[in-house]
PDB file of C-alpha atoms in Angstrom:
ATOM      1  CA  MET U   1      -1.026 -17.718  23.959  1.00 77.00           C
ATOM      2  CA  ALA U   2      -2.193 -14.977  26.284  1.00 85.00           C
ATOM      3  CA  LEU U   3      -3.963 -11.922  24.974  1.00 83.00           C
ATOM      4  CA  PRO U   4      -2.014  -8.680  25.269  1.00 86.00           C
ATOM      5  CA  VAL U   5      -3.018  -6.317  28.056  1.00 90.00           C
ATOM      6  CA  LEU U   6      -4.314  -3.093  26.553  1.00 89.00           C
ATOM      7  CA  THR U   7      -4.678   0.278  28.156  1.00 94.00           C
ATOM      8  CA  ALA U   8      -8.077   1.959  28.178  1.00 93.00           C
ATOM      9  CA  GLU U   9      -6.982   4.236  25.313  1.00 96.00           C
ATOM     10  CA  GLN U  10      -5.784   1.288  23.230  1.00 95.00           C
ATOM     11  CA  ARG U  11      -9.052  -0.585  23.830  1.00 95.00           C
ATOM     12  CA  GLN U  12     -11.066   2.484  22.830  1.00 97.00           C
ATOM     13  CA  ALA U  13      -8.987   2.975  19.669  1.00 96.00           C
ATOM     14  CA  ALA U  14      -9.488  -0.686  18.747  1.00 95.00           C
ATOM     15  CA  LEU U  15     -13.258  -0.350  19.257  1.00 96.00           C
ATOM     16  CA  VAL U  16     -13.378   2.722  17.025  1.00 97.00           C
ATOM     17  CA  LYS U  17     -11.310   1.005  14.342  1.00 97.00           C
ATOM     18  CA  ALA U  18     -13.563  -2.088  14.437  1.00 97.00           C
ATOM     19  CA  THR U  19     -16.707   0.054  14.199  1.00 98.00           C
ATOM     20  CA  GLU U  20     -15.317   1.933  11.184  1.00 97.00           C
ATOM     21  CA  ALA U  21     -14.434  -1.357   9.469  1.00 97.00           C
ATOM     22  CA  ARG U  22     -17.951  -2.779  10.059  1.00 97.00           C
ATOM     23  CA  GLN U  23     -19.549   0.412   8.729  1.00 98.00           C
ATOM     24  CA  ALA U  24     -17.354   0.360   5.613  1.00 97.00           C
ATOM     25  CA  ARG U  25     -18.289  -3.293   4.902  1.00 97.00           C
ATOM     26  CA  ALA U  26     -21.970  -2.492   5.474  1.00 97.00           C
ATOM     27  CA  ALA U  27     -21.740   0.430   3.014  1.00 97.00           C
ATOM     28  CA  LEU U  28     -20.240  -1.834   0.343  1.00 96.00           C
ATOM     29  CA  LEU U  29     -22.972  -4.429   0.910  1.00 97.00           C
ATOM     30  CA  ALA U  30     -25.625  -1.705   0.696  1.00 97.00           C
ATOM     31  CA  ARG U  31     -24.210  -0.575  -2.678  1.00 96.00           C
ATOM     32  CA  LEU U  32     -24.329  -4.197  -3.823  1.00 96.00           C
ATOM     33  CA  LYS U  33     -27.939  -4.502  -2.659  1.00 95.00           C
ATOM     34  CA  THR U  34     -29.042  -1.361  -4.563  1.00 95.00           C
ATOM     35  CA  GLY U  35     -27.298  -2.470  -7.740  1.00 92.00           C
ATOM     36  CA  GLU U  36     -24.848   0.412  -7.668  1.00 95.00           C
ATOM     37  CA  LEU U  37     -22.071  -2.188  -7.428  1.00 94.00           C
ATOM     38  CA  THR U  38     -22.062  -5.599  -9.138  1.00 94.00           C
ATOM     39  CA  LEU U  39     -20.700  -8.812  -7.674  1.00 95.00           C
ATOM     40  CA  ALA U  40     -17.992  -8.864 -10.342  1.00 95.00           C
ATOM     41  CA  GLU U  41     -16.880  -5.349  -9.354  1.00 96.00           C
ATOM     42  CA  LEU U  42     -16.872  -6.287  -5.682  1.00 96.00           C
ATOM     43  CA  LEU U  43     -14.787  -9.404  -6.327  1.00 95.00           C
ATOM     44  CA  LYS U  44     -12.227  -7.362  -8.355  1.00 95.00           C
ATOM     45  CA  ARG U  45     -11.636  -4.882  -5.527  1.00 94.00           C
ATOM     46  CA  GLU U  46      -8.260  -5.119  -3.846  1.00 93.00           C
ATOM     47  CA  ASP U  47      -8.950  -3.127  -0.657  1.00 94.00           C
ATOM     48  CA  ASP U  48      -9.087  -4.719   2.791  1.00 94.00           C
ATOM     49  CA  THR U  49     -12.714  -3.699   3.273  1.00 95.00           C
ATOM     50  CA  ALA U  50     -13.907  -5.790   0.354  1.00 95.00           C
ATOM     51  CA  LYS U  51     -11.522  -8.665   1.083  1.00 96.00           C
ATOM     52  CA  LYS U  52     -12.930  -9.116   4.592  1.00 97.00           C
ATOM     53  CA  ILE U  53     -16.576  -9.460   3.533  1.00 97.00           C
ATOM     54  CA  LYS U  54     -17.890 -12.996   3.800  1.00 97.00           C
ATOM     55  CA  VAL U  55     -18.874 -14.454   0.445  1.00 96.00           C
ATOM     56  CA  SER U  56     -22.221 -15.607   1.847  1.00 96.00           C
ATOM     57  CA  GLN U  57     -23.033 -12.031   2.966  1.00 96.00           C
ATOM     58  CA  ALA U  58     -22.165 -10.661  -0.461  1.00 96.00           C
ATOM     59  CA  LEU U  59     -24.369 -13.209  -2.226  1.00 96.00           C
ATOM     60  CA  ARG U  60     -27.281 -12.623   0.166  1.00 96.00           C
ATOM     61  CA  ALA U  61     -27.055  -8.880  -0.519  1.00 96.00           C
ATOM     62  CA  LEU U  62     -27.976  -9.570  -4.152  1.00 95.00           C
ATOM     63  CA  SER U  63     -31.620  -9.368  -5.142  1.00 91.00           C
ATOM     64  CA  GLY U  64     -33.341 -12.764  -5.186  1.00 91.00           C
ATOM     65  CA  ILE U  65     -30.645 -14.652  -3.295  1.00 93.00           C
ATOM     66  CA  GLY U  66     -31.355 -15.841   0.214  1.00 94.00           C
ATOM     67  CA  PRO U  67     -29.406 -18.077   2.579  1.00 95.00           C
ATOM     68  CA  THR U  68     -30.361 -21.340   0.843  1.00 95.00           C
ATOM     69  CA  LYS U  69     -29.579 -20.179  -2.673  1.00 95.00           C
ATOM     70  CA  ALA U  70     -26.346 -18.540  -1.503  1.00 95.00           C
ATOM     71  CA  ALA U  71     -25.259 -21.810   0.116  1.00 95.00           C
ATOM     72  CA  ALA U  72     -26.063 -23.745  -3.078  1.00 95.00           C
ATOM     73  CA  LEU U  73     -24.134 -21.282  -5.252  1.00 94.00           C
ATOM     74  CA  MET U  74     -21.135 -21.446  -2.934  1.00 94.00           C
ATOM     75  CA  GLU U  75     -21.190 -25.247  -2.914  1.00 94.00           C
ATOM     76  CA  ARG U  76     -21.327 -25.355  -6.722  1.00 92.00           C
ATOM     77  CA  ALA U  77     -18.377 -22.956  -6.916  1.00 93.00           C
ATOM     78  CA  GLY U  78     -16.402 -24.940  -4.324  1.00 93.00           C
ATOM     79  CA  VAL U  79     -16.420 -22.140  -1.749  1.00 94.00           C
ATOM     80  CA  ASP U  80     -16.432 -22.914   1.976  1.00 94.00           C
ATOM     81  CA  ASP U  81     -19.310 -21.299   3.878  1.00 92.00           C
ATOM     82  CA  LYS U  82     -16.940 -19.298   6.093  1.00 94.00           C
ATOM     83  CA  ARG U  83     -14.744 -18.024   3.238  1.00 96.00           C
ATOM     84  CA  ARG U  84     -14.138 -14.318   2.795  1.00 97.00           C
ATOM     85  CA  ILE U  85     -13.757 -12.572  -0.566  1.00 96.00           C
ATOM     86  CA  GLY U  86     -10.020 -12.110  -0.090  1.00 95.00           C
ATOM     87  CA  GLY U  87      -9.574 -15.882   0.172  1.00 95.00           C
ATOM     88  CA  LEU U  88     -11.255 -16.750  -3.124  1.00 95.00           C
ATOM     89  CA  GLY U  89      -9.337 -18.161  -6.055  1.00 94.00           C
ATOM     90  CA  VAL U  90      -9.682 -16.991  -9.654  1.00 95.00           C
ATOM     91  CA  GLN U  91     -11.831 -19.975 -10.660  1.00 95.00           C
ATOM     92  CA  GLN U  92     -14.107 -19.570  -7.630  1.00 95.00           C
ATOM     93  CA  ARG U  93     -14.627 -15.890  -8.425  1.00 95.00           C
ATOM     94  CA  ARG U  94     -15.424 -16.706 -12.064  1.00 95.00           C
ATOM     95  CA  LYS U  95     -17.895 -19.438 -11.103  1.00 95.00           C
ATOM     96  CA  LEU U  96     -19.709 -17.132  -8.663  1.00 95.00           C
ATOM     97  CA  VAL U  97     -19.969 -14.292 -11.182  1.00 95.00           C
ATOM     98  CA  ASP U  98     -21.204 -16.695 -13.883  1.00 94.00           C
ATOM     99  CA  ALA U  99     -23.787 -18.149 -11.500  1.00 91.00           C
ATOM    100  CA  VAL U 100     -25.354 -14.784 -10.662  1.00 90.00           C
ATOM    101  CA  SER U 101     -25.071 -13.188 -14.127  1.00 83.00           C
ATOM    102  CA  PRO U 102     -28.370 -13.038 -16.063  1.00 69.00           C
TER     103      PRO U 102
END
């Protein structure tokens, strides 16, 4: 399947939209990192910004969780390493929240 040919204006609009989406995801991850937002609250969100965040990124944003621990938590919860929040099932969400809760 060939990619559609875009005009310069369409390409520019797509770049702006992609930049805004990345900045919105980064802002959510920053709130998670500061503790202003919990993992449970993030997983309950229904907006596209939250749904498109990778689970591994969200876990690594939490204090005390690095790449190795995030991978172990995801494996225990049965979550693929490339999964995004929007693709998680109810049981996977519950297992992740339980794993990071004190």
